mmCIF file of C-alpha atoms in Angstrom:
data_model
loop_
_atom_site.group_PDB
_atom_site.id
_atom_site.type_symbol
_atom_site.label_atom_id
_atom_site.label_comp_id
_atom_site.label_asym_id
_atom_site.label_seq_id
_atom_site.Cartn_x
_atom_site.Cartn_y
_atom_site.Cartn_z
ATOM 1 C CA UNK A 276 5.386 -11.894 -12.559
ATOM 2 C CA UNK A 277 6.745 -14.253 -14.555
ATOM 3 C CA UNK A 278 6.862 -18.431 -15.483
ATOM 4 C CA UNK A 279 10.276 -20.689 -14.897
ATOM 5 C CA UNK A 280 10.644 -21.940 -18.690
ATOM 6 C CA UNK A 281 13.958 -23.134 -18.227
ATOM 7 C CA UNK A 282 16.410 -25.138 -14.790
ATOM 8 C CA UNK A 283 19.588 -25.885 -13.864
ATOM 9 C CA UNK A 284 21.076 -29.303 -13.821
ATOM 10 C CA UNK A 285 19.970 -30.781 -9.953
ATOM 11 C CA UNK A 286 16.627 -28.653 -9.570
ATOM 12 C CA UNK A 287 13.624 -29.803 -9.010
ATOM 13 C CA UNK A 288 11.638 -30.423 -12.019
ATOM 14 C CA UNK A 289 8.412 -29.355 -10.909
ATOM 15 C CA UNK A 290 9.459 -25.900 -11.143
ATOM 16 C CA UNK A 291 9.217 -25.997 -15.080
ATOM 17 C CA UNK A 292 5.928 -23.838 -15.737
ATOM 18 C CA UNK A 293 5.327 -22.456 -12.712
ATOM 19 C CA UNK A 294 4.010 -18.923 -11.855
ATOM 20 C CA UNK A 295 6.705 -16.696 -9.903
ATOM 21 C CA UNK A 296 6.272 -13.197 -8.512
ATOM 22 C CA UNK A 297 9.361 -10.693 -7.821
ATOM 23 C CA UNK A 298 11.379 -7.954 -8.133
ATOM 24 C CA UNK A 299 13.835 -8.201 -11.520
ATOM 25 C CA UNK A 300 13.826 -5.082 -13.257
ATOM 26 C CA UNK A 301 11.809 -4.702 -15.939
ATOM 27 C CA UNK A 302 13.053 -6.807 -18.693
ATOM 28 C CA UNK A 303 12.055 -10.329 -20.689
ATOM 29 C CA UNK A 304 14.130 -13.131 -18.501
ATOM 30 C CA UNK A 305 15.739 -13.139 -15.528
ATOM 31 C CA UNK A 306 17.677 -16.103 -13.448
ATOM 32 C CA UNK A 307 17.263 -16.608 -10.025
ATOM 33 C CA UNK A 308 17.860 -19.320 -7.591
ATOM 34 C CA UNK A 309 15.719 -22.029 -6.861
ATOM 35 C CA UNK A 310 15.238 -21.436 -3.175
ATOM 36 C CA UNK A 311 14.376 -18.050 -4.213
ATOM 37 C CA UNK A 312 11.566 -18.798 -6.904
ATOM 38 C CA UNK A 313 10.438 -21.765 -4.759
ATOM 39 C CA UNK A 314 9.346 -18.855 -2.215
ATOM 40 C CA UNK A 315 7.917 -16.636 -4.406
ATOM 41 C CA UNK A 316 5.474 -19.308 -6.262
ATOM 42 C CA UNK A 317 1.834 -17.804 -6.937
ATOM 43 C CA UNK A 318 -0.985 -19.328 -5.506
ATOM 44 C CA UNK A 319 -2.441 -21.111 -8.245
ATOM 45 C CA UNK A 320 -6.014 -18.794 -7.815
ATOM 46 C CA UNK A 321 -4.648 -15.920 -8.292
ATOM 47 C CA UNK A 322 -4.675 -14.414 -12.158
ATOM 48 C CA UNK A 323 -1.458 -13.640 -13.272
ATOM 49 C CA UNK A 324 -1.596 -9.742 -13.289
ATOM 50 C CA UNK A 325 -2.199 -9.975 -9.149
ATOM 51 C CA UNK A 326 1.224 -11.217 -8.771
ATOM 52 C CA UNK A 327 2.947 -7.112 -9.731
ATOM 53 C CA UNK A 328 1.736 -6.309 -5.950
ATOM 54 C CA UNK A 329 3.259 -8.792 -3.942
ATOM 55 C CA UNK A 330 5.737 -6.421 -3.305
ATOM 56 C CA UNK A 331 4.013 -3.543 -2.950
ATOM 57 C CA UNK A 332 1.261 -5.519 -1.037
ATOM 58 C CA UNK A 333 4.160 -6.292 1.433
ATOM 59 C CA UNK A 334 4.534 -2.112 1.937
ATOM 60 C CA UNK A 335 0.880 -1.710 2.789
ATOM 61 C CA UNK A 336 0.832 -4.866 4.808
ATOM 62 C CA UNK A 337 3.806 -3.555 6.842
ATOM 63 C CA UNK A 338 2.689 -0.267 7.101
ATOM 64 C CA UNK A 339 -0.725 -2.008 8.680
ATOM 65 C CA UNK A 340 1.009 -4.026 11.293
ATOM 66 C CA UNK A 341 3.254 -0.583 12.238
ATOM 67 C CA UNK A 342 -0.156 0.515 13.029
ATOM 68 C CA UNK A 343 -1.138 -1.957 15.446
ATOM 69 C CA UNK A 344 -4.724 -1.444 14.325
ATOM 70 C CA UNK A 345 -7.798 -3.270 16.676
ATOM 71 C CA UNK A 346 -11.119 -4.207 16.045
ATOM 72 C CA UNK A 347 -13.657 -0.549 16.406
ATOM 73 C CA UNK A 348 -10.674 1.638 16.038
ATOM 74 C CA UNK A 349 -10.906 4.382 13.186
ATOM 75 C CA UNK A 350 -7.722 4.395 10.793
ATOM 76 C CA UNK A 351 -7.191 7.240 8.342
ATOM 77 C CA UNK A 352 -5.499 6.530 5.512
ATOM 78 C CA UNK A 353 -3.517 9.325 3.827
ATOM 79 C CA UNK A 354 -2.712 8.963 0.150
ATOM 80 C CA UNK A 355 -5.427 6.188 -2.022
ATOM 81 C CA UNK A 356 -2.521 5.750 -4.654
ATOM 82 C CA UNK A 357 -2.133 1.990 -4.961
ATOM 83 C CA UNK A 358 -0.200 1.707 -1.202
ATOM 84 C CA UNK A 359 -3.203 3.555 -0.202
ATOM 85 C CA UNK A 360 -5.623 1.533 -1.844
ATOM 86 C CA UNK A 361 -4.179 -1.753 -0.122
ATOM 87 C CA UNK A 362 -3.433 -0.088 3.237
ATOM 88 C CA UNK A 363 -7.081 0.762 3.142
ATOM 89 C CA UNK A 364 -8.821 -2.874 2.442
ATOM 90 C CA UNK A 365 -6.062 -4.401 4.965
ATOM 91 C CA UNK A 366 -7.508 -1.912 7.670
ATOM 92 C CA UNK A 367 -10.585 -2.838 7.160
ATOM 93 C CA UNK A 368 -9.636 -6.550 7.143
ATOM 94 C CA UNK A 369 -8.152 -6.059 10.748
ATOM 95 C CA UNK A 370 -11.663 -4.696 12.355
ATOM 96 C CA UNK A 371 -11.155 -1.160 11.672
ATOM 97 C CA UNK A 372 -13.419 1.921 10.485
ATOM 98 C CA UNK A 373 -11.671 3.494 7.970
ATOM 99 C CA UNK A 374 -11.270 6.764 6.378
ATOM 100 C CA UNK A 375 -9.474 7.421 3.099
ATOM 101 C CA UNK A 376 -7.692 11.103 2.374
ATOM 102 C CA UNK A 377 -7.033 11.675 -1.299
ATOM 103 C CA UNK A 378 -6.888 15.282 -3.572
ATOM 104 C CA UNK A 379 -8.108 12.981 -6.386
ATOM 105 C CA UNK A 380 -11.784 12.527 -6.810
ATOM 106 C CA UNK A 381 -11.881 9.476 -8.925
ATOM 107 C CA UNK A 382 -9.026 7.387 -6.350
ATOM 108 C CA UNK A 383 -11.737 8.811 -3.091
ATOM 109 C CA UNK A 384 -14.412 7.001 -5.091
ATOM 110 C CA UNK A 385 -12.576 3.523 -5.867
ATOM 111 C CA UNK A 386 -11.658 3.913 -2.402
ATOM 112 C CA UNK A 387 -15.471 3.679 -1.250
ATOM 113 C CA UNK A 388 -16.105 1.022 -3.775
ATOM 114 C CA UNK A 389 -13.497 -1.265 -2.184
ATOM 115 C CA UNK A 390 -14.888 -0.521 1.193
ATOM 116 C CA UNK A 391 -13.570 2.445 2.683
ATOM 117 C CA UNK A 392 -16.349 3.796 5.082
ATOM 118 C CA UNK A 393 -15.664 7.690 4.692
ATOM 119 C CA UNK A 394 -13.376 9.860 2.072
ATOM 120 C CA UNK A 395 -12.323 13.246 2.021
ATOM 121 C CA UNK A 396 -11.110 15.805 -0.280
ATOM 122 C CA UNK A 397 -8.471 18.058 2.033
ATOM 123 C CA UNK A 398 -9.486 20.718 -0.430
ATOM 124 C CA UNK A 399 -12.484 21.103 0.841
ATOM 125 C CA UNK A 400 -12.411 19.130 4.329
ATOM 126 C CA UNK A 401 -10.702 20.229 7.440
ATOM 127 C CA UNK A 402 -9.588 16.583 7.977
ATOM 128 C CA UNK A 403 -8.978 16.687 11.572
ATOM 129 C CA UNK A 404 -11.913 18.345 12.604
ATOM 130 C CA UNK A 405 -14.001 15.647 10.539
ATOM 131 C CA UNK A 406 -12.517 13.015 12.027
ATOM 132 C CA UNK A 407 -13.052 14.308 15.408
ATOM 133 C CA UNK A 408 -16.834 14.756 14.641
ATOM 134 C CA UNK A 409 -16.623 11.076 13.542
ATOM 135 C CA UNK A 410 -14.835 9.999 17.015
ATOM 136 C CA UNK A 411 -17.164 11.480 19.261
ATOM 137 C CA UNK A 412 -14.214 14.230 19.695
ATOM 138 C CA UNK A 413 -11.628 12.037 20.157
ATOM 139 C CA UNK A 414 -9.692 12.011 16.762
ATOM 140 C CA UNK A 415 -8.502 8.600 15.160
ATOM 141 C CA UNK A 416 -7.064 5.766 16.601
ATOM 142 C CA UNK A 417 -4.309 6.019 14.231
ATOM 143 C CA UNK A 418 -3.538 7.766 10.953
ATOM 144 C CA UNK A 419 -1.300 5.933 8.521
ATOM 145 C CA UNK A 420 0.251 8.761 5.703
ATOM 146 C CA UNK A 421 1.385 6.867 2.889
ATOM 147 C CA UNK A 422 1.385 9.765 -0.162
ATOM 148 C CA UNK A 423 5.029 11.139 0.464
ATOM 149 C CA UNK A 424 3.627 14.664 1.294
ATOM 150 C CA UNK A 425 4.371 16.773 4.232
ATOM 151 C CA UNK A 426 1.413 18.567 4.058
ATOM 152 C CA UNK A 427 -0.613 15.060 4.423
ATOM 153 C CA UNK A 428 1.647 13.937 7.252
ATOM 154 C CA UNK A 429 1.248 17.049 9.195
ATOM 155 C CA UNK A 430 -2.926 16.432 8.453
ATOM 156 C CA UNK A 431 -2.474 12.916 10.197
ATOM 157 C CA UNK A 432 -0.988 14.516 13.212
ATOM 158 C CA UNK A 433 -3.391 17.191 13.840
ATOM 159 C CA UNK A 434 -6.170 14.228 12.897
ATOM 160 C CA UNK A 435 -5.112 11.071 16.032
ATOM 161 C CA UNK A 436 -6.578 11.395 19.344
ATOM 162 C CA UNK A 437 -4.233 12.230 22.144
ATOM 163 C CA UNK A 438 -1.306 9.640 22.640
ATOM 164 C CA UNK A 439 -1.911 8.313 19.331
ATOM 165 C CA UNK A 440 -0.380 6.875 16.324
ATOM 166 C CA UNK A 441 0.773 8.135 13.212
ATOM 167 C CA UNK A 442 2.785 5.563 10.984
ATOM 168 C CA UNK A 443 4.892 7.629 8.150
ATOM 169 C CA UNK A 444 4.984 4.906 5.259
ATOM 170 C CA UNK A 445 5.251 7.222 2.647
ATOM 171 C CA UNK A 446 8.839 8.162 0.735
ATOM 172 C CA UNK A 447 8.874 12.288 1.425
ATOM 173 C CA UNK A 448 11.821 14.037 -0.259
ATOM 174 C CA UNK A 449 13.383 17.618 0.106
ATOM 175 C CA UNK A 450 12.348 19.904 3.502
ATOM 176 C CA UNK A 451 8.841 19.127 5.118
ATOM 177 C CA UNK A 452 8.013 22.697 6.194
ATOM 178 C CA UNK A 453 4.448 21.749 6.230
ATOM 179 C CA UNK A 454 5.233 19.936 9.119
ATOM 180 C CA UNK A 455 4.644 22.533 12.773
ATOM 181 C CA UNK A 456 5.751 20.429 15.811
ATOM 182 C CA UNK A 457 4.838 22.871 18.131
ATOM 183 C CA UNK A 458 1.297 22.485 17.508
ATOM 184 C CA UNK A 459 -0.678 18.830 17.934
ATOM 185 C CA UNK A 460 2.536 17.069 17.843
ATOM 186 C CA UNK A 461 3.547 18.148 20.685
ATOM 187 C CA UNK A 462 0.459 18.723 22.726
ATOM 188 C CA UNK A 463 -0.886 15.586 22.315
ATOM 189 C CA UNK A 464 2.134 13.546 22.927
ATOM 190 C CA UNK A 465 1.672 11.880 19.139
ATOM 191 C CA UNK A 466 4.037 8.884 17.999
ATOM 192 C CA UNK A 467 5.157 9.233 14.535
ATOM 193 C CA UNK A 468 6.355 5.649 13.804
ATOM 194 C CA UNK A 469 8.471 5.176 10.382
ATOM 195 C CA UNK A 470 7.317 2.168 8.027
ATOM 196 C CA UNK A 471 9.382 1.071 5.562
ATOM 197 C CA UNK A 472 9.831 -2.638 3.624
ATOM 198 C CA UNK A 473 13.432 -3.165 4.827
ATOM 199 C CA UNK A 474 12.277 -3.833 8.317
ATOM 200 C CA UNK A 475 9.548 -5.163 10.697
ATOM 201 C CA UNK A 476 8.599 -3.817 14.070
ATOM 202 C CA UNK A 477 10.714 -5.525 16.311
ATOM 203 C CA UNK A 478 8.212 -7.616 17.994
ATOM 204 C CA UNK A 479 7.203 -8.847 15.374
ATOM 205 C CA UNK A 480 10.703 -9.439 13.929
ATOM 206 C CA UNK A 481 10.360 -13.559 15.012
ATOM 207 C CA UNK A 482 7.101 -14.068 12.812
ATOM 208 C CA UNK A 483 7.017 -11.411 10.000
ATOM 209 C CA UNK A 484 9.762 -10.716 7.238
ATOM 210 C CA UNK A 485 8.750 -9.452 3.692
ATOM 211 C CA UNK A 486 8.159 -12.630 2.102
ATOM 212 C CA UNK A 487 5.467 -14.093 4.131
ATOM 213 C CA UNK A 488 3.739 -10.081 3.899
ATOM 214 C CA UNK A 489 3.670 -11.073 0.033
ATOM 215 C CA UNK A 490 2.719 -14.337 0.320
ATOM 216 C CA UNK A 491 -0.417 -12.859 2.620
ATOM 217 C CA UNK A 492 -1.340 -10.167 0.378
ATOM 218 C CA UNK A 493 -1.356 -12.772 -2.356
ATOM 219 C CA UNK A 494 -3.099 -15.521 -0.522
ATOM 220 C CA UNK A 495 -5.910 -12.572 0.392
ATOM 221 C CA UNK A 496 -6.656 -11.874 -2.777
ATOM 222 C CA UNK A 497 -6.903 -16.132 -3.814
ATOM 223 C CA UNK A 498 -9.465 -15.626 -1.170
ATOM 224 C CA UNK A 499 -11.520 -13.340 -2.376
ATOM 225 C CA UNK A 500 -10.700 -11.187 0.834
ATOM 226 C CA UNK A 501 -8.686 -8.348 -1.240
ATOM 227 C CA UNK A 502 -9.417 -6.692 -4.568
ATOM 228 C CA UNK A 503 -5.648 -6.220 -6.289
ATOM 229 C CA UNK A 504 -7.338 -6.475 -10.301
ATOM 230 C CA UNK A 505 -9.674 -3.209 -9.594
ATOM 231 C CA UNK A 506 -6.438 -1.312 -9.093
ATOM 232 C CA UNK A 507 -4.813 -1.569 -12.964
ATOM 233 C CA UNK A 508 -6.062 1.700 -14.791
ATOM 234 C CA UNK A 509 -3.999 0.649 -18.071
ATOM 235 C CA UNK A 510 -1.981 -2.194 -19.318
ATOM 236 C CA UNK A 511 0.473 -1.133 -21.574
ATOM 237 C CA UNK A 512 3.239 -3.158 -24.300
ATOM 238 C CA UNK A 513 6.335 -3.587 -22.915
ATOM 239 C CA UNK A 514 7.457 -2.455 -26.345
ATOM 240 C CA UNK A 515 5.600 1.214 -25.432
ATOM 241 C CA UNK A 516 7.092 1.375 -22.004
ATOM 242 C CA UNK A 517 7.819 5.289 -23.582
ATOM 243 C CA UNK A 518 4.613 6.159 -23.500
ATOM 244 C CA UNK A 519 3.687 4.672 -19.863
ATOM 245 C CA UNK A 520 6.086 6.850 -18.057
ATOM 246 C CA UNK A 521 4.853 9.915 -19.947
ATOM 247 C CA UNK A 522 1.511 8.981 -18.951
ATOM 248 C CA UNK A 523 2.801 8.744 -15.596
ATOM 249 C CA UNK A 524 4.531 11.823 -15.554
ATOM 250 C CA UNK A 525 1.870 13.470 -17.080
ATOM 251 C CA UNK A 526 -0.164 12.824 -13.791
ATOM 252 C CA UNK A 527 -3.547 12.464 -15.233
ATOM 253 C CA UNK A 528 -6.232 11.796 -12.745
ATOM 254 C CA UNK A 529 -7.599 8.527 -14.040
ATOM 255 C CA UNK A 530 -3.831 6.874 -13.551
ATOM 256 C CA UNK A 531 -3.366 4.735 -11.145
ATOM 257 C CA UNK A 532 -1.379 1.610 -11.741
ATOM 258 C CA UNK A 533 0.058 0.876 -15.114
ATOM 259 C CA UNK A 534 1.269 -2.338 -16.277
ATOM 260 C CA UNK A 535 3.895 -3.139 -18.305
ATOM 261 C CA UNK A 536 2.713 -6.562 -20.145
ATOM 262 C CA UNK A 537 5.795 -8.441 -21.759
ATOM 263 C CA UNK A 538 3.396 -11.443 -23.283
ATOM 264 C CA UNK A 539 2.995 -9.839 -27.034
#
């Protein structure tokens, strides 16, 4: 996020000062067009940290509408890293019951606190056979896996009910072994649909694109309907960037998202 402190010769005044969300790199100043910063404005009730996760908002967003979630239906939500976080609340925007799937303790409890109706350790759940006791034996309506691991996505497809959804928005690298088609997959004649930003499902196509999935996430959270702020577990000095990625890298349980603030 960042403000316009400076125009070109023909654009609009009114741009000078204003709030503008995007993608740039991470670095002091950046120059963009005019069309492009006039579409990326933030809403003027939303602080200025919310506006880091109008892109990643988009990714959970998208990941939501691959799910073609309906009012009743049980979600579960793989992975309650920020994605999952987001995914989660959006869920439960669209009518759903939702259950959150996390290894980390402290992310399973945020999760709850921001309204997700169940959470479970894998460690020491059998995830599908919880869900099923929540479904009445029927398994969730859909199962969105948005952690990058194999092990999680194979979880979601033993966990939907039979002709069901599973939407793979996470970003998996190297072989997923963990993942046995032979079993549920097959069986049970599951849908593995892939989510990813550079595209929306094609029937939505003529009314979705990434911008207006930021501009909702944002506009959400101006409404009080999403909880972005609750996500930030440190805020860091551009000038110590160093220091965040080892933090990062060091994986420590109470990291979530870290911000790089450029204001000092």
């Amino acid at each position: 996020m960042g403000e316009v402190t400076d125009i070109g010769e023909g654009v609009d005044a009114a741009l000078l000062g204003r709030r503008v969300w995007g993608a740039w790199g991470h670095r002091t100043t950046a120059v963009r067009p005019a069309d492009w910063a006039k579409a990326r404005l933030m809403p003027d009730a939303n602080d200025d940290v919310v506006g880091i996760f109008a892109k990643i908002g988009a990714i959970a967003l998208n990941a939501v509408l691959d799910a073609d979630l309906h009012v009743g239906e049980t979600v579960a939500v793989f992975g309650a890293g920020v994605p999952g976080q987001i995914v989660a609340q959006l869920a439960r925007l669209n009518g759903a019951r939702v259950v959150v799937v996390d290894l980390v303790e402290q992310r399973r409890d945020l999760a709850r606190r921001l309204g997700a109706h169940e959470t479970l350790d894998p460690r020491q759940t059998d995830v599908a056979t919880r869900l099923k006791e929540l479904t009445d034996g029927r398994g969730a309506d859909v199962a969105i896996e948005i952690s990058g691991s194999y092990q999680a996505l194979h979880d979601a497809v033993r966990s939907v009910a039979y002709s069901s959804r599973v939407v793979a928005a996470g970003f998996y690298q190297a072989g997923g072994t963990p993942i046995r088609l032979g079993e549920e997959f097959h069986h049970n004649r599951v849908a593995i649909v892939g989510s990813q930003i550079s595209g929306v499902a094609p029937a939505l196509q003529h009314r979705w694109d990434e911008i207006r999935m930021s501009q909702t996430v944002l506009e959400l959270e101006a409404g009080g309907s999403l909880q972005l702020a609750p996500l930030i577990s440190h805020t860091v000095a551009a000038r110590e960037a160093v220091s965040a990625f080892e933090m990062l890298d060091a994986a420590d349980s109470d990291v979530l998202q870290v911000v790089l603030d450029y204001r000092a």
